[in-house]
mmCIF file of C-alpha atoms in Angstrom:
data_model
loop_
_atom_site.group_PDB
_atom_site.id
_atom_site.type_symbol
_atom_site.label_atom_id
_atom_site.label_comp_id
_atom_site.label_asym_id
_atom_site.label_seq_id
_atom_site.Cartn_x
_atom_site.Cartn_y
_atom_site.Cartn_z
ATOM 1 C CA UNK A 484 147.161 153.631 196.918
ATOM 2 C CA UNK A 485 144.179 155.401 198.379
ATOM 3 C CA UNK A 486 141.045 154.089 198.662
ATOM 4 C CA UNK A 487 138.736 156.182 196.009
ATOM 5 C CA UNK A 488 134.696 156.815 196.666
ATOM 6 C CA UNK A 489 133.356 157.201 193.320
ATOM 7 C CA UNK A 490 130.130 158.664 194.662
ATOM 8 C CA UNK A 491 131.721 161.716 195.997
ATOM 9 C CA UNK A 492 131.306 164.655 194.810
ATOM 10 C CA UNK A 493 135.294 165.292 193.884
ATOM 11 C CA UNK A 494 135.742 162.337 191.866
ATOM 12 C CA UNK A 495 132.606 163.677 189.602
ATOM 13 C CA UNK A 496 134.761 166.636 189.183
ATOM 14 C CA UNK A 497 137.291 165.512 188.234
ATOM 15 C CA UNK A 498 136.582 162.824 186.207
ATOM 16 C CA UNK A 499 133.982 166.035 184.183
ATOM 17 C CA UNK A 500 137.401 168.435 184.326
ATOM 18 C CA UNK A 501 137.601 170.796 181.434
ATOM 19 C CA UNK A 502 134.280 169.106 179.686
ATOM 20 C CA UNK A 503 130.530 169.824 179.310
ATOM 21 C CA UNK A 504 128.935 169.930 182.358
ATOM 22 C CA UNK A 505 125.868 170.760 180.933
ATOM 23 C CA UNK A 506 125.378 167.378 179.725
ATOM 24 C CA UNK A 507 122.800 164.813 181.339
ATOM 25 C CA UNK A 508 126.102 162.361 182.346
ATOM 26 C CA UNK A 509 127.405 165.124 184.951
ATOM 27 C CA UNK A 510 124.058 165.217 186.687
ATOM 28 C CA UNK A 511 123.813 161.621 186.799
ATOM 29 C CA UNK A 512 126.942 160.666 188.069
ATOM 30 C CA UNK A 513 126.830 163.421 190.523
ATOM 31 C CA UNK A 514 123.210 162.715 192.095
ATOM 32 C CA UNK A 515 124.309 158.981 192.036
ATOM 33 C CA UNK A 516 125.369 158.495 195.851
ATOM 34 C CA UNK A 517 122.103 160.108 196.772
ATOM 35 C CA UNK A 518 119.964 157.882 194.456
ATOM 36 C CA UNK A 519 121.830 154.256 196.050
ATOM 37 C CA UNK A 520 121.125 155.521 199.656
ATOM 38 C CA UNK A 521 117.706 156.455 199.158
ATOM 39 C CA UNK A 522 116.965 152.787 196.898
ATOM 40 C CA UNK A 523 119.090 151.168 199.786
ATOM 41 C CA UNK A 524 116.760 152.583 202.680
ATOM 42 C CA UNK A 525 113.738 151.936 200.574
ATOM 43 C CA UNK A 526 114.808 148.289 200.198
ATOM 44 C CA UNK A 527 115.351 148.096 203.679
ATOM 45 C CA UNK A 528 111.818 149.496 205.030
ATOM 46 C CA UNK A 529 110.213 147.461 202.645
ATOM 47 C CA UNK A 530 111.862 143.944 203.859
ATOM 48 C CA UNK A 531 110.890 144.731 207.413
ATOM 49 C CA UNK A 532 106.995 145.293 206.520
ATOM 50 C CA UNK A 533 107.397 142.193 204.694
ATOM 51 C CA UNK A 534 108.501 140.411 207.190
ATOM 52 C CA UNK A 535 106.590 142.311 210.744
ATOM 53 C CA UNK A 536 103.583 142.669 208.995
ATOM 54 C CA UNK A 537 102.073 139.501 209.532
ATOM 55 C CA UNK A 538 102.813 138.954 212.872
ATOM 56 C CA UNK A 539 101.664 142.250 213.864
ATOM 57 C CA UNK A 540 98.314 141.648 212.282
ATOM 58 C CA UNK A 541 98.176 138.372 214.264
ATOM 59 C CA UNK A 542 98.980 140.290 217.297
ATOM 60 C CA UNK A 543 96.181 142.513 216.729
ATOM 61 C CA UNK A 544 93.453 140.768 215.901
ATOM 62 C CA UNK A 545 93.581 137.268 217.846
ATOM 63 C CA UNK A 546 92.185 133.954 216.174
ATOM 64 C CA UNK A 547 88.624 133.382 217.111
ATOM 65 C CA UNK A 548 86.666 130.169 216.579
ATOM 66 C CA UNK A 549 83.260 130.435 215.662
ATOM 67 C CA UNK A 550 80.752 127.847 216.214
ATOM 68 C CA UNK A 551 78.292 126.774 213.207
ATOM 69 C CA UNK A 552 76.515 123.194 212.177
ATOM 70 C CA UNK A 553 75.653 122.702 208.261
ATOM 71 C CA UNK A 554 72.936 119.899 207.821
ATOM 72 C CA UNK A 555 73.315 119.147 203.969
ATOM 73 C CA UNK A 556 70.294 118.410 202.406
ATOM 74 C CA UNK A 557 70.050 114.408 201.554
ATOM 75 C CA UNK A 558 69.174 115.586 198.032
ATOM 76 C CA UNK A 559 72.533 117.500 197.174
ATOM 77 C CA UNK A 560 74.639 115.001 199.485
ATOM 78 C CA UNK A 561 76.906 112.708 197.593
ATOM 79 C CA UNK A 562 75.736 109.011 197.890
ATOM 80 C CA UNK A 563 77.740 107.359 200.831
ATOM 81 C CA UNK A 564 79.217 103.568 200.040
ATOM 82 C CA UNK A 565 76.661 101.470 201.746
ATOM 83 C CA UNK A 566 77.003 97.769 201.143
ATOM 84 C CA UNK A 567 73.806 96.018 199.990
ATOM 85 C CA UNK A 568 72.230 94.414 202.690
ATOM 86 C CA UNK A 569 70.241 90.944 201.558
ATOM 87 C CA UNK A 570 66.747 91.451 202.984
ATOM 88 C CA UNK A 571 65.551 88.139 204.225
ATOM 89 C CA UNK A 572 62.362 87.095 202.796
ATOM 90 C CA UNK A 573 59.780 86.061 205.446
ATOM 91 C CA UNK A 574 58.487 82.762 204.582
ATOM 92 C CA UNK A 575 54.313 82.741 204.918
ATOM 93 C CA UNK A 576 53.422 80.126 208.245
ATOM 94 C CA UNK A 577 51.416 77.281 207.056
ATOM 95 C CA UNK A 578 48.402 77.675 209.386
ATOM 96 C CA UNK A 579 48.208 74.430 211.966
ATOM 97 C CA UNK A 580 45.954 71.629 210.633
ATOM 98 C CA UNK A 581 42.025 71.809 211.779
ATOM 99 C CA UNK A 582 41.720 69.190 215.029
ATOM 100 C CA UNK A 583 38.598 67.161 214.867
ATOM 101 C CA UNK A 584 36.524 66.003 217.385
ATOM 102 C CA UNK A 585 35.497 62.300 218.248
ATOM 103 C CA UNK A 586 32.786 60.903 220.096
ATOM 104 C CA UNK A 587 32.741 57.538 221.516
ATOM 105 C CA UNK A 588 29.621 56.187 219.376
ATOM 106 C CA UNK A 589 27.742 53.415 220.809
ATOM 107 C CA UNK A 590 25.716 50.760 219.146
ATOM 108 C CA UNK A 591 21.599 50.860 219.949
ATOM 109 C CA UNK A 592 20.462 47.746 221.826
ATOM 110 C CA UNK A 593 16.669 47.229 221.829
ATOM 111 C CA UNK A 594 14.949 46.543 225.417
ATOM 112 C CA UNK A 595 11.652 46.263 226.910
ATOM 113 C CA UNK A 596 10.446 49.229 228.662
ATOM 114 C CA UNK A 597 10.685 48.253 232.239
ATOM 115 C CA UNK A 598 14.102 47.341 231.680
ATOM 116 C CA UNK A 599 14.899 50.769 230.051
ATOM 117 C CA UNK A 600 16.857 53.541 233.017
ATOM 118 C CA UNK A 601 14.751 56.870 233.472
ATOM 119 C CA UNK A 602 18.286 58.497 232.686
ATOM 120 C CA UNK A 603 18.605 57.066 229.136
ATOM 121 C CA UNK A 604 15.488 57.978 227.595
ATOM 122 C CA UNK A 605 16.085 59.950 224.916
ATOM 123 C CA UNK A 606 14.877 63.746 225.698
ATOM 124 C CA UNK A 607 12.459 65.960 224.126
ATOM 125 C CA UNK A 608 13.508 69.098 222.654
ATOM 126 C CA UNK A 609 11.564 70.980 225.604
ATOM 127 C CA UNK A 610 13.447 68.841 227.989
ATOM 128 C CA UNK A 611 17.030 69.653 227.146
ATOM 129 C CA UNK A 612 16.072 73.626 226.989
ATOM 130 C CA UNK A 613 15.014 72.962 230.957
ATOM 131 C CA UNK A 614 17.917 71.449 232.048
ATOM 132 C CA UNK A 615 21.071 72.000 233.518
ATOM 133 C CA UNK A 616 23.514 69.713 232.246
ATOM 134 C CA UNK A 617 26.080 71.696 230.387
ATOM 135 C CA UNK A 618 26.918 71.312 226.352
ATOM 136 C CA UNK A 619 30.467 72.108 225.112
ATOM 137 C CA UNK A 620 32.460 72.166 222.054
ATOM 138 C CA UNK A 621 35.761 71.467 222.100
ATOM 139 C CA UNK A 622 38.536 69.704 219.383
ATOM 140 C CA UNK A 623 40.461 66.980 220.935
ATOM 141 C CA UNK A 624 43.646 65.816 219.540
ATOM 142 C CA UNK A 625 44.227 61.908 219.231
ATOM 143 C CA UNK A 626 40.509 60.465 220.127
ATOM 144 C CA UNK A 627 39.274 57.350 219.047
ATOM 145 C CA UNK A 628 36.444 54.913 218.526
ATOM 146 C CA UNK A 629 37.598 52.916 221.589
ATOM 147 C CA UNK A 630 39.675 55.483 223.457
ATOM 148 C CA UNK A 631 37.126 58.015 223.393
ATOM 149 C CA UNK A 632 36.561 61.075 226.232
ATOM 150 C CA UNK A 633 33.827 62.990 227.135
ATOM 151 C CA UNK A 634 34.109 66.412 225.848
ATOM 152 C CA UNK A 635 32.324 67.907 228.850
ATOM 153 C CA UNK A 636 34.862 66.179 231.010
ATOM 154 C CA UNK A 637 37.799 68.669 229.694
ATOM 155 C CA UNK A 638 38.547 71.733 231.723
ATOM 156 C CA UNK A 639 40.908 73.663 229.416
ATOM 157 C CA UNK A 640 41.518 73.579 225.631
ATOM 158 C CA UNK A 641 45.348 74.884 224.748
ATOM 159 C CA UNK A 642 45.469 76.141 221.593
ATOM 160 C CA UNK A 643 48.895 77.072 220.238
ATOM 161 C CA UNK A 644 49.474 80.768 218.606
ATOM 162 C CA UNK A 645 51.828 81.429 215.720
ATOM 163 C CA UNK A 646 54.821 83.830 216.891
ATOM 164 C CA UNK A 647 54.249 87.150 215.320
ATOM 165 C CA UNK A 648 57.979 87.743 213.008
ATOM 166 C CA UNK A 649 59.214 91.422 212.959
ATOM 167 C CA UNK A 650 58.829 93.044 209.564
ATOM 168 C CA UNK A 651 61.808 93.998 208.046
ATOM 169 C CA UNK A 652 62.216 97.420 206.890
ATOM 170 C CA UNK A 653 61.876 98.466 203.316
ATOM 171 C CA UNK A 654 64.881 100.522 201.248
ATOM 172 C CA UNK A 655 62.178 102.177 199.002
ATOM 173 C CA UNK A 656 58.258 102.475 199.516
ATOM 174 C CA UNK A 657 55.738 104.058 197.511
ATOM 175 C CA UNK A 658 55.369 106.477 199.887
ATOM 176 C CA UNK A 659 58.781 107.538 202.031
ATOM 177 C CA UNK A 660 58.655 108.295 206.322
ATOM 178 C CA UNK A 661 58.555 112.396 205.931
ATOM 179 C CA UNK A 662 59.078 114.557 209.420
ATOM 180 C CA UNK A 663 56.475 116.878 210.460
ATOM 181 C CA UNK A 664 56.814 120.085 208.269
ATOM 182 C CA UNK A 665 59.090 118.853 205.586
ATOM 183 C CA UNK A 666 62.490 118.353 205.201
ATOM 184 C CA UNK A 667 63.490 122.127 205.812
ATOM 185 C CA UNK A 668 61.614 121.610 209.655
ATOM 186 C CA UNK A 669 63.844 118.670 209.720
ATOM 187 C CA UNK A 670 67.092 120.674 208.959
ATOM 188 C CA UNK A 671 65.925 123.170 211.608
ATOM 189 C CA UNK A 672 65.165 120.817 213.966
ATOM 190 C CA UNK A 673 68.634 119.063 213.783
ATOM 191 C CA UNK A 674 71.022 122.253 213.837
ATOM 192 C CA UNK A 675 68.830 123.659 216.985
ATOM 193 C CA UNK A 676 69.374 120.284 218.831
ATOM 194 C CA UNK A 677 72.828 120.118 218.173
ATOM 195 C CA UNK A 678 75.871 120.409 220.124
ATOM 196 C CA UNK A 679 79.053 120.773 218.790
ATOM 197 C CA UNK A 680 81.712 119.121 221.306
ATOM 198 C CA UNK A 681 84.009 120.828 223.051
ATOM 199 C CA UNK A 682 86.659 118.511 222.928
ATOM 200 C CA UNK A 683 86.001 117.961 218.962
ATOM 201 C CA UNK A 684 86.473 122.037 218.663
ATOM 202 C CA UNK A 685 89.500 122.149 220.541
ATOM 203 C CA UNK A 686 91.262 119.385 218.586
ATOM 204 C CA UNK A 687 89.772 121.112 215.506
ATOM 205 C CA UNK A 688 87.516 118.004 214.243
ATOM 206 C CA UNK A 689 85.072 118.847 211.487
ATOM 207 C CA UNK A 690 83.372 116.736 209.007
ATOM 208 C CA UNK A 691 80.304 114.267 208.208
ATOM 209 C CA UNK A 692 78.687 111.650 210.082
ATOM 210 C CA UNK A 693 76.080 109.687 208.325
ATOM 211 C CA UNK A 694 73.369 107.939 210.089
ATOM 212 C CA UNK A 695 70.688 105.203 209.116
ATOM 213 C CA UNK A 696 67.723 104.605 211.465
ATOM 214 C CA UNK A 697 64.438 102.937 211.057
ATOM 215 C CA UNK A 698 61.021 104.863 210.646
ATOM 216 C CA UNK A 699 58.691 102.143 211.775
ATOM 217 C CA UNK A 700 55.239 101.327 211.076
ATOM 218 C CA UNK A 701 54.139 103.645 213.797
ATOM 219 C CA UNK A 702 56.389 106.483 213.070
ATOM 220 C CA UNK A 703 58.954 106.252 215.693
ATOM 221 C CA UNK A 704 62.557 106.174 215.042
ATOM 222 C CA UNK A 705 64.366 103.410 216.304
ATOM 223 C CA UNK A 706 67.705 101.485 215.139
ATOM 224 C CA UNK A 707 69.859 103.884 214.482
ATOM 225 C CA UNK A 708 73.400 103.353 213.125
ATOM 226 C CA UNK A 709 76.624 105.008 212.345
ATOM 227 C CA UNK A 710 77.564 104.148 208.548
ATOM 228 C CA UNK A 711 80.464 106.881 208.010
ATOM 229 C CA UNK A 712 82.031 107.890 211.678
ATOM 230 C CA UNK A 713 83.982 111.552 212.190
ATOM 231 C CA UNK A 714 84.917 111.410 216.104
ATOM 232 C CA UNK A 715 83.563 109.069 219.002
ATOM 233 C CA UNK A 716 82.401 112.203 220.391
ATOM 234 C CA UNK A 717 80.611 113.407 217.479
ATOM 235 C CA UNK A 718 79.234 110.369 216.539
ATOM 236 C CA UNK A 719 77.718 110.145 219.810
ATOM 237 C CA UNK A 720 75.953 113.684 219.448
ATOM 238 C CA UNK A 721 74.792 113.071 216.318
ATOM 239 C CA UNK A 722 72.997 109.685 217.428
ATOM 240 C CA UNK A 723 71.659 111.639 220.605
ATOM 241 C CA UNK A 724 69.858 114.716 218.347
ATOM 242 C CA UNK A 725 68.217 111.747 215.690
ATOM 243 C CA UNK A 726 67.267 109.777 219.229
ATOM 244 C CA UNK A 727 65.344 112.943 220.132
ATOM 245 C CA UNK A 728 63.396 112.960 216.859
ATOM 246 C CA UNK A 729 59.445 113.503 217.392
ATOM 247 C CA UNK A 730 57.250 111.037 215.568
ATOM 248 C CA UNK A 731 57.482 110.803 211.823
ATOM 249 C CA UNK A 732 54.491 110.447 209.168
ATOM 250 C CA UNK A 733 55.233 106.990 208.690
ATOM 251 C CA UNK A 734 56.465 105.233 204.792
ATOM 252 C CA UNK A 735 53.130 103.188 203.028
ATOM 253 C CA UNK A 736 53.629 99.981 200.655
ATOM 254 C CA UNK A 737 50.090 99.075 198.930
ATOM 255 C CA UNK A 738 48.087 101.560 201.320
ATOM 256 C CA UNK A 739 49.745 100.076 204.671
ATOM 257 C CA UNK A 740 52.649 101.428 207.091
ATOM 258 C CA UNK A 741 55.332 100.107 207.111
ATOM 259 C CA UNK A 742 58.778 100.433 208.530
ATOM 260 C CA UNK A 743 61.635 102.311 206.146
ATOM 261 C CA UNK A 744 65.387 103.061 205.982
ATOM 262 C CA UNK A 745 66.078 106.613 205.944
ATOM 263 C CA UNK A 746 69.752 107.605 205.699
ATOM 264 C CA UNK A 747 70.532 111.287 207.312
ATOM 265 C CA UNK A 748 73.902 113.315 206.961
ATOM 266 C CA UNK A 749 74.672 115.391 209.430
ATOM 267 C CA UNK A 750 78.146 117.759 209.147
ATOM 268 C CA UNK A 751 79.983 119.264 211.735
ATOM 269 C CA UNK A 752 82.091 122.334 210.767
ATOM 270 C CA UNK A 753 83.704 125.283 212.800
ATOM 271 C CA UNK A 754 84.561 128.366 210.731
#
């Protein structure tokens, strides 16, 4: 038994023999080869766009990387996870105890006149304005009634000075460190300073690194550290730009500078 193609055009004609022709089911069944070849080529084209498409696009318009730093405002920046540091309370120095001064006192003896020295007379106010003999004032430790020294006789006095303790820095003063201009000059500042590195682009490294730092009493920034790291690299940019900072408006507690914390985010992000 042949093999029978019942899209050709004989088959319709027969299989219609001797009936209505004018009827929709002739023209169906003899436009229906034509109708599967065109849906089969359509199919066809379609699943090659599908699957050329995006590879041509790739091949015509080649990846670029674009270079851009975001500094989010501290305001609108979620609140890292910083443990509580204990600030250590500086205990007050008990000023050293006042040093008095001793003088050998010796008990008047009553003589004649002729047996009186010219030297122990005692002197008339004019006298001791004329002469030379030098008065000083001086606190000696550990003198007594029989041990006693002549004041005049000491050369140097040492006198022993309190060491001066570092103030800590403050979390939150009445009045906070501010940069010259505002925070938006700060923002500026920062993302003209920085440099994105080149080996954190090419391993496509983007993110946040938070910093603290001091503001001190004077304004300067100084102790800064890393509390949320990205990249060694990037770390060590971001620590460069806040090292370059100009001098701050210092913070004020009770009408006084002090030093502050001031926590800065700085985000890293190639597009």
């Amino acid at each position: 038994m042949s093999k029978v193609d019942l899209t050709s055009l004989e088959w319709c004609e027969l299989i219609f023999k001797d009936r209505n022709k004018s009827y929709g089911a002739y023209k169906m069944r003899r436009d229906l080869g034509k109708r599967q070849a065109a849906a089969l080529i359509i199919v066809t084209v379609v699943a090659l766009v599908g699957f050329t498409l995006p590879r041509l696009i790739r091949m015509a318009m080649p990846a670029q990387k674009e270079e851009m730093v975001e500094v989010t405002r501290l305001s609108t920046l979620e609140e890292p996870e910083i443990k509580e540091e204990t600030m250590k309370k500086v205990e007050p120095i008990a000023p050293p105890p006042a040093l008095k001064s001793t003088i050998k006192f010796t008990a008047p003896v009553i003589r004649k006149d002729e047996e009186v020295n010219e030297d122990d007379e005692l002197k008339s106010q004019d006298e001791l304005t004329q002469t030379k003999v030098q008065i000083s004032i001086a606190d000696v430790k550990g003198n007594d009634e029989l041990n006693g020294k002549d004041i005049a006789d000491l050369q140097e006095v040492i006198t022993q000075t309190p060491e001066v303790q570092k103030e800590e820095p403050y979390d939150m003063v009445e009045q906070m460190p501010q940069f010259p201009g505002g925070p938006a000059e700060l923002l500026k500042y920062i993302a003209k300073n920085l440099k994105y590195p080149i080996i954190a682009q090419e391993n496509g490294i983007q993110g946040k690194v938070i910093l603290r730092f001091v503001v001190n009493a004077k304004g300067y920034v100084e102790d800064i550290k890393v509390l949320r790291s990205l990249d060694p690299y990037c770390d060590k940019e971001a620590v460069r730009v806040v090292k370059s900072l100009p001098q701050w408006i210092p913070g004020k507690q009770n009408g006084r500078n002090v030093p502050v914390y001031y926590t800065c985010p700085i985000v890293f992000k190639l597009q």
